[in-house]
Amino acid sequence: MVRLAADMHIHTVLSPCASREMTPPAIVREAARKGIALIAVCDHNSAGNVSAVESAAAALPDGPAVIAGIEITTGEEVHVLGFFPDAYAARAAAEEVAAGLPPWRPLAARTSASPAAAGQREPEQELVDAEGKRTGIETRMLAAASCFALSAAVDLIHRHGGLAVAAHVDRRSFSVPGQLGFIPREVPFDGLEISSAGAARGRTADFVSLGLPLLSSSDSHFLEEIGSGLTILDVEAPVFSELCKALRGVGGRGCAIA
Amino acid sequence: MNLGDIAAALKLEILTPELSATGGEEIVAAHASDLLSEVLANAPAGGLLLTIQVHMNVIAVALHAGLAGVVFTSGVQPEEGVRVRAVKEGLPLLSTTEGTFDTAGKLYALGLRGRV
C-alpha cells in the first residue's frame, strides 16, 4: 500500500474559463514538480483533452497517473464530476452530454462587444495534442447546462462505469446545496468534493454526517492552482480500480482530505 | 386572495388537483428564484414561489420555507414523482407558459409583494 497525493479536478484549455497555459505538458510538469502522483482531467461537459494529458504524462519520466474525467453541468446547473475507467469510457459519456449542448460560436460572431477591449481572453475551447498544439475547436458550448438532470447525470456516469462526485459542495455557485438547497440522499453519489478554500475554512465538517467519502481538489483553471487542494489516497497503485476501492474503504485503502 | 383566486386571475394550470385550492390562506407575498439555497434564505413564509427549478428538492425546500405553493414558469413541468410528493405533502403546484418576469408582474399588480 502506498500513500499518495491526488488532485482530482483539473481543467485544460478546452474549458472556456481555463487559462491558455493549461496545456497537457504544462499540467503534468506542474503536477510532477509538486509531487502529485494522480490527477484527474475534468473539463466542462467534455473529455476531449483527456487522452492528450495521458500521453503527456506518459512522456514525462515522473509524470502523474491520469484519471479520465469530466465535469458535467446538470440541468439544475449543478456541477458533477465523473471519473472513468479510461478515456474511452469518458469520451462515450461525454458524447451523450455533448448531444444536448447548444452550438458554440466565437463571441465576436454574436456581439459587437470586443472581449479584447474588455481585457478578456476570448474562450477558444481548444482541443490539443500531447505537446499542447491545437488539433481542433470544440463546437458545442461547453459552458452551457447539459440536458441531464442531476439524477440522470449520475446515472450516465455510472452507466459508463464511472464514479460520480458532487463538485465543490461548499460553494454557493454551481453546487448541489447552492442550486438545490441541500444534498438529496436519494442521489447515489460516490463522493463529495470540498473546494480547497472550503477545506481550509473547516467546511469539511459540515458534510461528514452524509456518510460519503470526502475529497478535496484544486479545480485548477491556472497552473499555479494545481495541488492547492489535495486528496490523500491509500492505494496499491494510482489507478482507477484502486480509486474505486479507496472511496469505498476496501481492504485498508482509504481517502482523506489533505 | 387565496390560491384559487390567483390561479383563476393568472390562468395558471393546477398540477395538483387532488389538493383543494379554494378556501386556503390569504396569499400576500411571492418570491422568484431558481436557486433553492436562496429560497431557503429569503422566501417569505406563506408566499408563492415562482421558479423554473423542477428538481425534487423544490418540494422539501418549499415546505421548509413554509410556502403556500409553487408556480413553475416558462412552461416547465416537474416529473410525476415530484408532483406525487407535493400532493402527499399537501403543497399545491401550478404552472404557466408565461415567464417568471411576466408572472411576477401580474402577481404584483394583484397586490402581492416580495417581503411582507
XYZ file of C-alpha atoms in Angstrom:
374
model
C 0.000 0.000 0.000
C 1.229 3.466 -0.835
C 0.049 6.857 0.397
C -0.112 9.394 -2.413
C -1.390 12.856 -3.171
C -4.144 13.233 -5.753
C -5.617 16.338 -7.364
C -8.822 15.072 -8.925
C -10.188 18.211 -10.590
C -8.047 19.952 -13.201
C -9.266 21.856 -16.273
C -7.407 22.164 -19.579
C -7.511 24.810 -22.318
C -10.665 23.070 -23.538
C -12.691 24.605 -20.710
C -13.789 28.099 -21.762
C -12.949 29.507 -18.322
C -9.465 27.956 -18.101
C -6.202 29.737 -18.823
C -4.425 29.244 -22.150
C -1.467 27.944 -20.141
C -3.415 24.782 -19.154
C -1.850 22.609 -21.833
C -1.209 18.879 -21.293
C 2.595 19.138 -20.966
C 2.369 22.136 -18.630
C -0.239 20.447 -16.417
C 1.703 17.210 -15.972
C 5.013 19.068 -15.408
C 3.379 21.202 -12.714
C 1.829 18.137 -11.034
C 5.147 16.245 -11.128
C 7.021 19.266 -9.761
C 4.597 19.373 -6.816
C 4.853 15.637 -6.121
C 1.276 14.847 -7.115
C 1.030 11.188 -8.130
C -2.511 11.190 -9.507
C -4.545 13.823 -11.335
C -7.982 13.775 -12.945
C -8.735 15.846 -16.034
C -12.236 17.273 -15.655
C -13.185 19.746 -18.369
C -16.685 21.188 -18.537
C -19.029 18.804 -20.368
C -16.208 17.257 -22.404
C -13.417 14.708 -22.222
C -11.785 15.884 -25.440
C -8.330 16.599 -23.990
C -8.081 13.627 -21.621
C -6.043 11.417 -23.950
C -3.610 14.256 -24.680
C -2.923 14.704 -20.959
C -2.482 10.938 -20.576
C 0.075 10.946 -23.376
C 1.877 13.974 -21.966
C 2.086 12.294 -18.555
C 3.385 9.064 -20.069
C 6.101 11.026 -21.867
C 7.336 12.553 -18.610
C 9.646 10.266 -16.533
C 7.970 11.164 -13.227
C 4.628 12.187 -14.728
C 1.459 11.657 -12.696
C -1.069 8.918 -13.332
C -4.093 10.402 -15.102
C -7.749 9.596 -14.462
C -10.140 10.340 -17.324
C -12.800 12.683 -16.012
C -15.477 15.194 -16.875
C -17.333 17.958 -15.040
C -20.943 17.770 -16.138
C -23.228 20.777 -15.733
C -26.662 19.335 -14.981
C -29.966 20.861 -15.990
C -30.170 22.388 -12.499
C -26.748 23.979 -13.156
C -25.124 21.680 -10.619
C -21.549 20.548 -11.334
C -20.922 16.811 -11.027
C -17.531 15.175 -11.540
C -17.307 11.855 -13.331
C -14.169 9.696 -13.006
C -13.958 6.875 -15.553
C -12.006 3.615 -16.016
C -10.364 5.016 -19.167
C -10.517 7.799 -21.735
C -12.743 5.673 -23.974
C -15.468 5.468 -21.306
C -15.102 9.168 -20.532
C -15.492 10.094 -24.203
C -18.547 7.836 -24.563
C -20.205 9.584 -21.617
C -19.116 12.985 -22.948
C -20.686 12.262 -26.327
C -24.064 11.792 -24.654
C -23.598 15.080 -22.806
C -22.480 16.954 -25.938
C -25.517 15.845 -27.906
C -27.676 18.149 -25.781
C -25.406 21.190 -25.682
C -26.132 24.274 -27.798
C -23.682 25.118 -30.585
C -20.846 27.481 -29.752
C -19.709 30.429 -31.850
C -16.920 32.857 -31.058
C -18.111 35.909 -29.137
C -17.147 38.227 -31.993
C -19.703 36.489 -34.195
C -22.508 37.053 -31.690
C -21.969 40.588 -30.485
C -20.249 43.824 -31.331
C -18.611 43.829 -27.890
C -14.903 43.237 -28.113
C -13.562 40.908 -25.429
C -10.055 42.237 -26.083
C -11.228 45.747 -25.273
C -12.687 44.477 -22.016
C -9.360 42.873 -21.183
C -10.712 39.357 -21.514
C -9.422 36.427 -23.476
C -11.915 35.049 -25.922
C -12.600 31.442 -24.900
C -11.473 29.150 -27.672
C -12.417 25.663 -26.398
C -9.207 24.240 -27.799
C -8.646 20.572 -28.450
C -4.902 19.937 -28.254
C -2.376 17.136 -28.573
C 0.153 15.874 -26.028
C 2.512 18.735 -26.938
C -0.225 21.310 -26.445
C -0.592 22.064 -30.151
C -4.111 22.808 -31.336
C -5.826 19.960 -33.169
C -9.307 21.439 -33.298
C -12.011 23.552 -31.713
C -14.941 22.178 -29.760
C -18.076 23.449 -31.471
C -20.557 22.848 -28.628
C -20.986 25.447 -25.901
C -19.230 23.698 -23.049
C -20.220 26.383 -20.523
C -23.914 25.614 -21.033
C -26.073 23.334 -18.912
C -26.466 19.842 -20.327
C -29.820 18.137 -20.848
C -29.123 15.767 -17.961
C -30.882 16.426 -14.669
C -28.804 15.644 -11.581
C -30.015 12.064 -11.103
C -29.716 11.387 -14.838
C -26.147 12.729 -14.897
C -25.126 10.485 -12.000
C -26.807 7.573 -13.769
C -24.973 8.442 -17.010
C -21.625 8.357 -15.189
C -22.480 5.027 -13.552
C -23.658 3.528 -16.860
C -20.197 4.193 -18.258
C -18.531 2.532 -15.277
C -17.565 5.780 -13.578
C -17.629 7.342 -10.135
C -19.893 10.351 -9.561
C -18.695 13.045 -7.183
C -20.660 16.201 -6.357
C -18.277 19.081 -7.108
C -17.291 21.821 -4.623
C -20.285 21.235 -2.348
C -19.131 24.002 -0.006
C -19.519 26.697 -2.666
C -22.647 28.746 -3.291
C -22.438 28.574 -7.060
C -22.883 25.502 -9.257
C -23.013 23.170 -6.244
C -25.723 20.742 -5.145
C -26.516 22.672 -1.937
C -26.299 26.038 -3.740
C -28.700 25.120 -6.520
C -30.919 22.641 -4.679
C -30.838 23.808 -1.055
C -29.408 20.562 0.313
C -27.832 17.299 -0.844
C -30.633 14.861 -1.716
C -29.918 11.499 -0.105
C -31.602 9.559 -2.907
C -28.914 10.564 -5.442
C -26.215 7.839 -5.302
C -23.068 9.967 -5.193
C -19.779 8.099 -4.749
C -18.218 11.060 -3.000
C -18.334 14.770 -2.286
C -15.667 17.260 -3.274
C -14.811 20.109 -0.896
C -13.036 23.041 -2.529
C -9.547 23.870 -1.309
C -10.829 27.169 0.101
C -13.669 25.352 1.861
C -11.377 22.724 3.343
C -9.083 25.489 4.616
C -12.069 27.178 6.285
C -13.135 23.971 8.031
C -16.205 23.361 5.871
C -15.402 19.643 5.603
C -17.081 19.075 8.988
C -20.411 20.254 7.552
C -20.554 17.272 5.181
C -19.270 14.395 7.336
C -22.760 13.427 8.506
C -23.788 12.408 4.975
C -21.539 9.358 5.295
C -19.980 9.806 1.851
C -16.260 9.775 1.005
C -14.873 13.312 1.035
C -12.272 14.579 -1.414
C -10.616 17.913 -1.908
C -9.161 19.109 -5.160
C -7.926 22.299 -6.720
C -10.493 22.834 -9.523
C -7.494 24.352 -11.299
C -8.064 26.797 -14.119
C -4.498 28.147 -13.821
C -1.214 26.238 -13.486
C -0.328 27.766 -10.135
C -3.572 26.396 -8.655
C -2.641 22.754 -9.283
C -2.249 20.960 -5.961
C -3.907 23.753 -3.954
C -6.496 21.139 -2.959
C -5.407 17.553 -2.431
C -6.861 14.186 -1.508
C -4.579 11.674 0.214
C -5.174 8.149 -1.085
C -4.014 4.891 0.474
C -3.958 2.541 -2.516
C -1.967 -0.282 -4.104
C -1.346 1.855 -7.193
C -2.556 5.142 -8.717
C -5.176 3.552 -10.995
C -8.954 3.844 -11.391
C -9.792 0.453 -9.848
C -7.810 1.400 -6.757
C -9.524 4.798 -6.599
C -12.873 2.972 -6.504
C -11.666 0.787 -3.646
C -10.198 3.760 -1.803
C -13.530 5.617 -1.907
C -15.256 2.506 -0.563
C -12.556 1.826 2.031
C -11.881 -1.694 0.741
C -9.025 -3.747 2.269
C -7.345 -0.990 4.239
C -7.486 1.502 1.389
C -8.884 4.921 2.004
C -9.104 8.551 1.091
C -8.859 11.681 3.185
C -8.632 15.388 2.635
C -5.043 16.581 2.944
C -56.762 36.483 -2.426
C -56.320 32.796 -1.880
C -54.530 30.419 -4.215
C -57.679 29.614 -6.202
C -58.324 33.307 -6.858
C -54.744 33.808 -8.016
C -54.823 30.720 -10.244
C -58.013 31.999 -11.874
C -56.689 35.551 -12.327
C -53.455 34.391 -13.978
C -54.985 31.372 -15.726
C -52.476 29.083 -14.023
C -52.656 25.368 -14.674
C -53.237 23.497 -11.412
C -50.886 20.497 -11.349
C -52.191 19.149 -8.055
C -55.997 18.982 -8.499
C -56.027 16.454 -5.631
C -55.459 19.414 -3.304
C -58.201 21.966 -2.730
C -57.121 25.389 -3.986
C -60.082 27.252 -2.562
C -60.621 28.416 0.979
C -56.905 28.454 1.707
C -54.953 31.129 3.471
C -54.787 34.636 2.093
C -51.639 34.966 -0.011
C -49.920 38.337 0.186
C -46.343 37.568 -0.885
C -44.306 35.786 -3.529
C -40.686 35.099 -4.332
C -38.965 34.443 -7.665
C -35.770 32.358 -7.628
C -34.221 29.261 -9.161
C -31.520 28.852 -6.536
C -33.060 26.786 -3.781
C -30.428 27.815 -1.242
C -31.565 31.397 -1.858
C -35.220 30.351 -1.488
C -34.424 28.799 1.891
C -32.759 32.011 2.983
C -35.163 34.619 1.645
C -38.598 33.347 0.594
C -41.459 34.774 2.683
C -43.416 32.158 4.657
C -46.966 31.810 3.376
C -45.954 33.119 -0.058
C -45.748 31.633 -3.522
C -42.511 30.576 -5.216
C -42.016 31.286 -8.923
C -39.298 29.067 -10.387
C -38.080 27.061 -13.352
C -36.293 24.665 -10.977
C -38.113 21.304 -11.157
C -35.844 19.099 -9.052
C -37.494 17.083 -6.265
C -35.742 19.320 -3.732
C -38.175 22.111 -4.659
C -40.825 20.346 -2.591
C -38.710 19.940 0.550
C -37.373 23.484 0.286
C -40.866 24.955 -0.219
C -42.147 23.067 2.805
C -39.177 24.097 4.920
C -39.711 27.724 3.937
C -43.412 27.418 4.764
C -44.541 28.398 1.271
C -48.178 28.220 0.206
C -47.447 26.864 -3.252
C -45.050 26.699 -6.183
C -45.686 28.154 -9.647
C -43.484 26.675 -12.390
C -42.982 29.305 -15.072
C -41.928 29.291 -18.746
C -43.897 26.106 -19.345
C -41.593 23.824 -17.368
C -43.299 20.886 -15.699
C -41.947 18.685 -12.899
C -41.778 14.929 -13.246
C -44.690 12.890 -11.925
C -42.659 11.789 -8.891
C -42.258 15.415 -7.846
C -45.968 16.064 -8.310
C -46.888 12.978 -6.277
C -44.623 14.044 -3.435
C -46.194 17.500 -3.442
C -49.685 16.029 -3.231
C -48.577 13.798 -0.374
C -47.134 16.790 1.459
C -50.135 18.996 0.726
C -48.133 21.524 -1.321
C -50.062 22.947 -4.288
C -48.165 23.095 -7.598
C -49.189 25.273 -10.514
C -47.700 26.119 -13.871
C -47.823 28.718 -16.584
C -46.344 29.059 -20.032
C -45.500 32.677 -19.233
C -42.046 33.566 -17.960
C -41.098 34.449 -14.407
C -40.922 38.180 -15.158
C -44.445 38.445 -16.551
C -45.883 36.183 -13.873
C -44.247 38.181 -11.098
C -45.527 41.428 -12.643
C -49.092 40.149 -12.690
C -48.859 38.990 -9.078
C -47.505 42.388 -8.085
C -50.412 44.060 -9.875
C -52.759 41.861 -7.835
C -51.236 43.328 -4.673
C -48.693 40.658 -3.748
C -45.262 41.819 -2.571
C -41.833 40.239 -2.160
C -41.278 40.990 1.500
C -44.199 41.467 3.868
